[in-house]
PDB file of C-alpha atoms in Angstrom:
ATOM      1  CA  MET A   4      13.099  -0.291 -51.247  1.00  0.00           C
ATOM      2  CA  ARG A   5      11.358   3.366 -49.951  1.00  0.00           C
ATOM      3  CA  ARG A   6      12.089   6.851 -51.212  1.00  0.00           C
ATOM      4  CA  GLU A   7      13.931   9.337 -48.401  1.00  0.00           C
ATOM      5  CA  PHE A   8      12.123  13.101 -49.682  1.00  0.00           C
ATOM      6  CA  ARG A   9      14.007  15.581 -48.554  1.00  0.00           C
ATOM      7  CA  VAL A  10      12.529  19.128 -47.547  1.00  0.00           C
ATOM      8  CA  PRO A  11      14.668  21.444 -49.472  1.00  0.00           C
ATOM      9  CA  LYS A  12      17.166  23.644 -47.241  1.00  0.00           C
ATOM     10  CA  MET A  13      17.144  27.921 -48.474  1.00  0.00           C
ATOM     11  CA  GLU A  14      19.440  28.042 -50.186  1.00  0.00           C
ATOM     12  CA  GLU A  15      18.374  25.408 -52.901  1.00  0.00           C
ATOM     13  CA  ILE A  16      15.534  27.338 -54.117  1.00  0.00           C
ATOM     14  CA  GLN A  17      14.557  29.414 -56.533  1.00  0.00           C
ATOM     15  CA  GLU A  18      14.315  33.337 -56.014  1.00  0.00           C
ATOM     16  CA  ARG A  19      10.263  33.278 -57.333  1.00  0.00           C
ATOM     17  CA  ASP A  20      10.034  31.011 -54.166  1.00  0.00           C
ATOM     18  CA  ARG A  21      12.084  31.765 -51.761  1.00  0.00           C
ATOM     19  CA  LYS A  22      10.145  35.347 -51.897  1.00  0.00           C
ATOM     20  CA  LEU A  23       6.859  33.157 -50.848  1.00  0.00           C
ATOM     21  CA  LEU A  24       8.688  31.470 -47.968  1.00  0.00           C
ATOM     22  CA  TYR A  25       9.922  34.410 -46.483  1.00  0.00           C
ATOM     23  CA  ALA A  26       6.787  36.588 -46.625  1.00  0.00           C
ATOM     24  CA  LEU A  27       5.692  33.014 -45.223  1.00  0.00           C
ATOM     25  CA  GLU A  28       8.340  33.299 -42.403  1.00  0.00           C
ATOM     26  CA  LYS A  29       7.351  36.645 -41.749  1.00  0.00           C
ATOM     27  CA  SER A  30       3.591  35.819 -41.382  1.00  0.00           C
ATOM     28  CA  LEU A  31       3.726  31.819 -39.730  1.00  0.00           C
ATOM     29  CA  GLY A  32       7.235  32.662 -38.077  1.00  0.00           C
ATOM     30  CA  PHE A  33       8.655  29.948 -40.097  1.00  0.00           C
ATOM     31  CA  VAL A  34       8.900  28.417 -43.420  1.00  0.00           C
ATOM     32  CA  PRO A  35       6.275  24.574 -42.631  1.00  0.00           C
ATOM     33  CA  ASN A  36       8.566  22.101 -44.394  1.00  0.00           C
ATOM     34  CA  VAL A  37       4.926  20.671 -46.760  1.00  0.00           C
ATOM     35  CA  TYR A  38       5.532  24.526 -48.390  1.00  0.00           C
ATOM     36  CA  ALA A  39       9.375  24.021 -48.652  1.00  0.00           C
ATOM     37  CA  PHE A  40       8.762  20.233 -49.938  1.00  0.00           C
ATOM     38  CA  MET A  41       5.846  22.205 -52.769  1.00  0.00           C
ATOM     39  CA  THR A  42       9.285  23.948 -54.002  1.00  0.00           C
ATOM     40  CA  ARG A  43       9.882  21.311 -56.266  1.00  0.00           C
ATOM     41  CA  SER A  44       7.721  21.879 -58.636  1.00  0.00           C
ATOM     42  CA  GLU A  45       8.409  25.579 -60.774  1.00  0.00           C
ATOM     43  CA  THR A  46       4.903  26.073 -60.269  1.00  0.00           C
ATOM     44  CA  ALA A  47       3.319  24.439 -57.206  1.00  0.00           C
ATOM     45  CA  LEU A  48       4.073  27.084 -54.637  1.00  0.00           C
ATOM     46  CA  ASN A  49       2.419  29.755 -56.069  1.00  0.00           C
ATOM     47  CA  ARG A  50      -0.519  27.502 -57.740  1.00  0.00           C
ATOM     48  CA  PHE A  51      -1.036  26.319 -54.256  1.00  0.00           C
ATOM     49  CA  LEU A  52      -1.034  30.064 -51.873  1.00  0.00           C
ATOM     50  CA  GLN A  53      -3.183  31.010 -54.468  1.00  0.00           C
ATOM     51  CA  PHE A  54      -5.682  28.884 -54.414  1.00  0.00           C
ATOM     52  CA  THR A  55      -5.426  28.672 -50.575  1.00  0.00           C
ATOM     53  CA  ASP A  56      -5.559  32.718 -50.000  1.00  0.00           C
ATOM     54  CA  VAL A  57      -9.665  33.377 -51.209  1.00  0.00           C
ATOM     55  CA  PRO A  58     -12.123  33.540 -48.498  1.00  0.00           C
ATOM     56  CA  THR A  59     -15.020  31.012 -48.098  1.00  0.00           C
ATOM     57  CA  VAL A  60     -18.137  31.365 -46.537  1.00  0.00           C
ATOM     58  CA  PHE A  61     -17.102  29.404 -44.436  1.00  0.00           C
ATOM     59  CA  ASN A  62     -15.850  30.920 -40.759  1.00  0.00           C
ATOM     60  CA  ARG A  63     -12.762  30.379 -39.340  1.00  0.00           C
ATOM     61  CA  ILE A  64     -14.373  27.666 -37.185  1.00  0.00           C
ATOM     62  CA  GLN A  65     -16.285  25.810 -39.755  1.00  0.00           C
ATOM     63  CA  ALA A  66     -12.636  26.023 -42.237  1.00  0.00           C
ATOM     64  CA  GLU A  67     -10.866  24.523 -39.927  1.00  0.00           C
ATOM     65  CA  ALA A  68     -13.689  21.543 -39.352  1.00  0.00           C
ATOM     66  CA  ILE A  69     -13.666  20.618 -43.069  1.00  0.00           C
ATOM     67  CA  HIS A  70      -9.656  20.849 -42.372  1.00  0.00           C
ATOM     68  CA  LEU A  71      -9.290  18.595 -39.432  1.00  0.00           C
ATOM     69  CA  VAL A  72     -12.395  16.186 -41.479  1.00  0.00           C
ATOM     70  CA  THR A  73     -10.490  15.767 -44.386  1.00  0.00           C
ATOM     71  CA  SER A  74      -6.865  15.521 -42.573  1.00  0.00           C
ATOM     72  CA  GLN A  75      -8.540  12.607 -40.402  1.00  0.00           C
ATOM     73  CA  VAL A  76     -10.237  11.064 -43.243  1.00  0.00           C
ATOM     74  CA  ASN A  77      -6.799  11.290 -45.177  1.00  0.00           C
ATOM     75  CA  GLN A  78      -5.163   9.890 -41.939  1.00  0.00           C
ATOM     76  CA  ASN A  79      -2.816  12.881 -42.736  1.00  0.00           C
ATOM     77  CA  PRO A  80      -1.066  13.018 -38.936  1.00  0.00           C
ATOM     78  CA  TYR A  81       0.928  16.700 -40.649  1.00  0.00           C
ATOM     79  CA  CYS A  82      -1.962  17.972 -42.218  1.00  0.00           C
ATOM     80  CA  LEU A  83      -3.654  17.492 -38.931  1.00  0.00           C
ATOM     81  CA  ALA A  84      -0.979  18.891 -36.398  1.00  0.00           C
ATOM     82  CA  VAL A  85      -1.307  21.960 -38.831  1.00  0.00           C
ATOM     83  CA  HIS A  86      -4.906  22.840 -38.265  1.00  0.00           C
ATOM     84  CA  THR A  87      -5.388  21.792 -34.782  1.00  0.00           C
ATOM     85  CA  ALA A  88      -2.812  24.658 -34.009  1.00  0.00           C
ATOM     86  CA  LEU A  89      -5.293  26.659 -36.124  1.00  0.00           C
ATOM     87  CA  ALA A  90      -8.212  25.652 -34.669  1.00  0.00           C
ATOM     88  CA  LYS A  91      -7.002  25.959 -31.498  1.00  0.00           C
ATOM     89  CA  ASP A  92      -6.208  30.173 -32.884  1.00  0.00           C
ATOM     90  CA  ALA A  93      -9.533  29.952 -34.319  1.00  0.00           C
ATOM     91  CA  GLY A  94     -11.161  29.432 -30.083  1.00  0.00           C
ATOM     92  CA  LEU A  95     -11.945  25.318 -30.342  1.00  0.00           C
ATOM     93  CA  THR A  96     -10.817  23.599 -27.515  1.00  0.00           C
ATOM     94  CA  ASP A  97      -8.752  20.121 -27.573  1.00  0.00           C
ATOM     95  CA  GLU A  98     -12.201  18.155 -26.370  1.00  0.00           C
ATOM     96  CA  GLN A  99     -13.584  20.410 -29.213  1.00  0.00           C
ATOM     97  CA  ILE A 100     -11.116  19.112 -31.936  1.00  0.00           C
ATOM     98  CA  ILE A 101     -11.262  15.714 -30.987  1.00  0.00           C
ATOM     99  CA  ALA A 102     -14.894  15.578 -30.640  1.00  0.00           C
ATOM    100  CA  ILE A 103     -14.389  16.939 -34.724  1.00  0.00           C
ATOM    101  CA  ARG A 104     -12.105  14.669 -35.738  1.00  0.00           C
ATOM    102  CA  LYS A 105     -14.501  12.094 -33.938  1.00  0.00           C
ATOM    103  CA  GLY A 106     -17.179  13.066 -36.004  1.00  0.00           C
ATOM    104  CA  ASN A 107     -19.280  13.705 -32.727  1.00  0.00           C
ATOM    105  CA  VAL A 108     -20.324  17.416 -32.349  1.00  0.00           C
ATOM    106  CA  THR A 109     -23.097  17.642 -29.347  1.00  0.00           C
ATOM    107  CA  TRP A 110     -22.263  21.700 -28.987  1.00  0.00           C
ATOM    108  CA  ASP A 111     -23.602  22.473 -32.971  1.00  0.00           C
ATOM    109  CA  LYS A 112     -25.916  21.267 -34.724  1.00  0.00           C
ATOM    110  CA  LYS A 113     -25.203  23.048 -37.903  1.00  0.00           C
ATOM    111  CA  LEU A 114     -21.410  22.636 -37.473  1.00  0.00           C
ATOM    112  CA  ASP A 115     -22.250  18.673 -36.916  1.00  0.00           C
ATOM    113  CA  THR A 116     -24.317  19.025 -40.442  1.00  0.00           C
ATOM    114  CA  LEU A 117     -20.865  20.237 -41.649  1.00  0.00           C
ATOM    115  CA  VAL A 118     -18.332  18.168 -40.068  1.00  0.00           C
ATOM    116  CA  ASP A 119     -20.572  14.642 -41.074  1.00  0.00           C
ATOM    117  CA  PHE A 120     -21.244  15.903 -44.776  1.00  0.00           C
ATOM    118  CA  THR A 121     -17.362  16.283 -44.644  1.00  0.00           C
ATOM    119  CA  CYS A 122     -16.725  13.070 -43.605  1.00  0.00           C
ATOM    120  CA  GLU A 123     -19.207  11.298 -46.479  1.00  0.00           C
ATOM    121  CA  LEU A 124     -17.999  13.790 -48.956  1.00  0.00           C
ATOM    122  CA  VAL A 125     -14.035  12.859 -48.053  1.00  0.00           C
ATOM    123  CA  THR A 126     -15.298   8.894 -47.521  1.00  0.00           C
ATOM    124  CA  ASN A 127     -17.137   8.766 -50.720  1.00  0.00           C
ATOM    125  CA  ARG A 128     -14.898  10.438 -53.010  1.00  0.00           C
ATOM    126  CA  GLY A 129     -18.192  13.196 -53.678  1.00  0.00           C
ATOM    127  CA  LYS A 130     -20.864  10.637 -53.814  1.00  0.00           C
ATOM    128  CA  ILE A 131     -22.982  11.123 -50.930  1.00  0.00           C
ATOM    129  CA  PRO A 132     -26.842  11.722 -52.341  1.00  0.00           C
ATOM    130  CA  GLU A 133     -28.412  10.527 -48.474  1.00  0.00           C
ATOM    131  CA  MET A 134     -26.358  13.205 -46.869  1.00  0.00           C
ATOM    132  CA  THR A 135     -27.747  16.460 -49.187  1.00  0.00           C
ATOM    133  CA  ALA A 136     -31.421  17.202 -47.808  1.00  0.00           C
ATOM    134  CA  ARG A 137     -29.738  17.406 -44.428  1.00  0.00           C
ATOM    135  CA  PHE A 138     -26.843  19.784 -45.432  1.00  0.00           C
ATOM    136  CA  TYR A 139     -29.336  21.673 -47.051  1.00  0.00           C
ATOM    137  CA  GLY A 140     -32.137  21.092 -44.729  1.00  0.00           C
ATOM    138  CA  ASP A 141     -29.602  22.750 -42.337  1.00  0.00           C
ATOM    139  CA  GLY A 142     -29.226  26.081 -44.350  1.00  0.00           C
ATOM    140  CA  TYR A 143     -26.352  24.959 -46.395  1.00  0.00           C
ATOM    141  CA  THR A 144     -26.782  26.336 -50.089  1.00  0.00           C
ATOM    142  CA  ASP A 145     -24.509  25.345 -53.448  1.00  0.00           C
ATOM    143  CA  THR A 146     -22.432  28.340 -52.549  1.00  0.00           C
ATOM    144  CA  CYS A 147     -21.565  26.968 -49.688  1.00  0.00           C
ATOM    145  CA  LEU A 148     -21.308  23.210 -51.354  1.00  0.00           C
ATOM    146  CA  VAL A 149     -19.265  24.572 -53.889  1.00  0.00           C
ATOM    147  CA  ASP A 150     -17.095  25.941 -50.813  1.00  0.00           C
ATOM    148  CA  LEU A 151     -16.850  22.737 -48.874  1.00  0.00           C
ATOM    149  CA  ILE A 152     -15.991  20.591 -51.871  1.00  0.00           C
ATOM    150  CA  MET A 153     -13.071  24.015 -52.510  1.00  0.00           C
ATOM    151  CA  LEU A 154     -11.940  23.107 -48.915  1.00  0.00           C
ATOM    152  CA  VAL A 155     -11.493  19.514 -49.196  1.00  0.00           C
ATOM    153  CA  GLY A 156      -9.511  19.645 -52.286  1.00  0.00           C
ATOM    154  CA  MET A 157      -7.166  22.229 -51.133  1.00  0.00           C
ATOM    155  CA  THR A 158      -6.335  19.915 -47.893  1.00  0.00           C
ATOM    156  CA  THR A 159      -6.381  16.737 -50.167  1.00  0.00           C
ATOM    157  CA  VAL A 160      -3.873  18.544 -52.008  1.00  0.00           C
ATOM    158  CA  ALA A 161      -1.759  19.151 -49.479  1.00  0.00           C
ATOM    159  CA  ASN A 162      -2.903  15.112 -47.068  1.00  0.00           C
ATOM    160  CA  TYR A 163      -1.024  14.312 -50.383  1.00  0.00           C
ATOM    161  CA  ILE A 164       1.872  15.777 -50.448  1.00  0.00           C
ATOM    162  CA  THR A 165       2.162  15.262 -47.149  1.00  0.00           C
ATOM    163  CA  ASN A 166       1.536  11.262 -46.750  1.00  0.00           C
ATOM    164  CA  THR A 167       3.427  10.196 -50.068  1.00  0.00           C
ATOM    165  CA  THR A 168       6.272  12.026 -48.836  1.00  0.00           C
ATOM    166  CA  ARG A 169       6.449  11.456 -45.200  1.00  0.00           C
ATOM    167  CA  ILE A 170       8.119  14.515 -44.665  1.00  0.00           C
ATOM    168  CA  PRO A 171       8.207  15.853 -40.624  1.00  0.00           C
ATOM    169  CA  VAL A 172       5.803  16.946 -38.566  1.00  0.00           C
ATOM    170  CA  ASP A 173       6.928  20.579 -37.849  1.00  0.00           C
ATOM    171  CA  PHE A 174       3.614  22.039 -35.417  1.00  0.00           C
ATOM    172  CA  PRO A 175       3.068  19.741 -32.200  1.00  0.00           C
ATOM    173  CA  GLU A 176       1.860  16.333 -33.279  1.00  0.00           C
ATOM    174  CA  VAL A 177      -1.402  15.299 -31.983  1.00  0.00           C
ATOM    175  CA  PRO A 178      -2.374  12.198 -30.722  1.00  0.00           C
ATOM    176  CA  VAL A 179      -3.532   9.476 -33.659  1.00  0.00           C
ATOM    177  CA  ILE A 180      -7.810   8.411 -32.866  1.00  0.00           C
ATOM    178  CA  VAL A 181     -10.048   7.032 -34.683  1.00  0.00           C
ATOM    179  CA  CYS A 182     -13.717   8.354 -35.801  1.00  0.00           C
ATOM    180  CA  ASN A 183     -16.836   7.416 -34.683  1.00  0.00           C
ATOM    181  CA  CYS A 184     -18.186   7.576 -39.040  1.00  0.00           C
ATOM    182  CA  ASP A 185     -18.753   4.819 -40.948  1.00  0.00           C
ATOM    183  CA  CYS A 186     -15.272   5.657 -42.283  1.00  0.00           C
ATOM    184  CA  LYS A 187     -13.539   4.586 -38.886  1.00  0.00           C
ATOM    185  CA  ARG A 188     -10.269   5.945 -39.612  1.00  0.00           C
TER     186      ARG A 188
END
């Protein structure tokens, strides 16, 4: 029998986490369910926010592409909805977002490499020797590799929490699609 997970109400959350959630509410306009659920742990929300609040070498579009591909491979409707909204805010169109999720970026060769590399990385759990030459050949560096893996890690944490709990998606839902890469997710 499947356990039903419930997002805690603000009054059920400890004061230190409530302060963090109020700050999120001020910047986002609401408290996303994934953040509220993280307060079930005494330290998870603060650790996750510290983890995600670090700049990387990637611009917003590249970072959102990494989040979208990771969430696509992990078949995570919650994070796909979140990162679709953030990708639109970064300037991507609906068509470009779908293309990224399908692994079919035709308008930017370097972004296409990043999308394919991320898909291979997540699908093969970091074992991607055949993609390494293409990644570095398109101008990515060791710094890019480490930052990409960190972004995949952040996204995977949120993917696993929301896939496990199936908490309600509180962003505009996005269509389920199958990507074009070998993983067929």
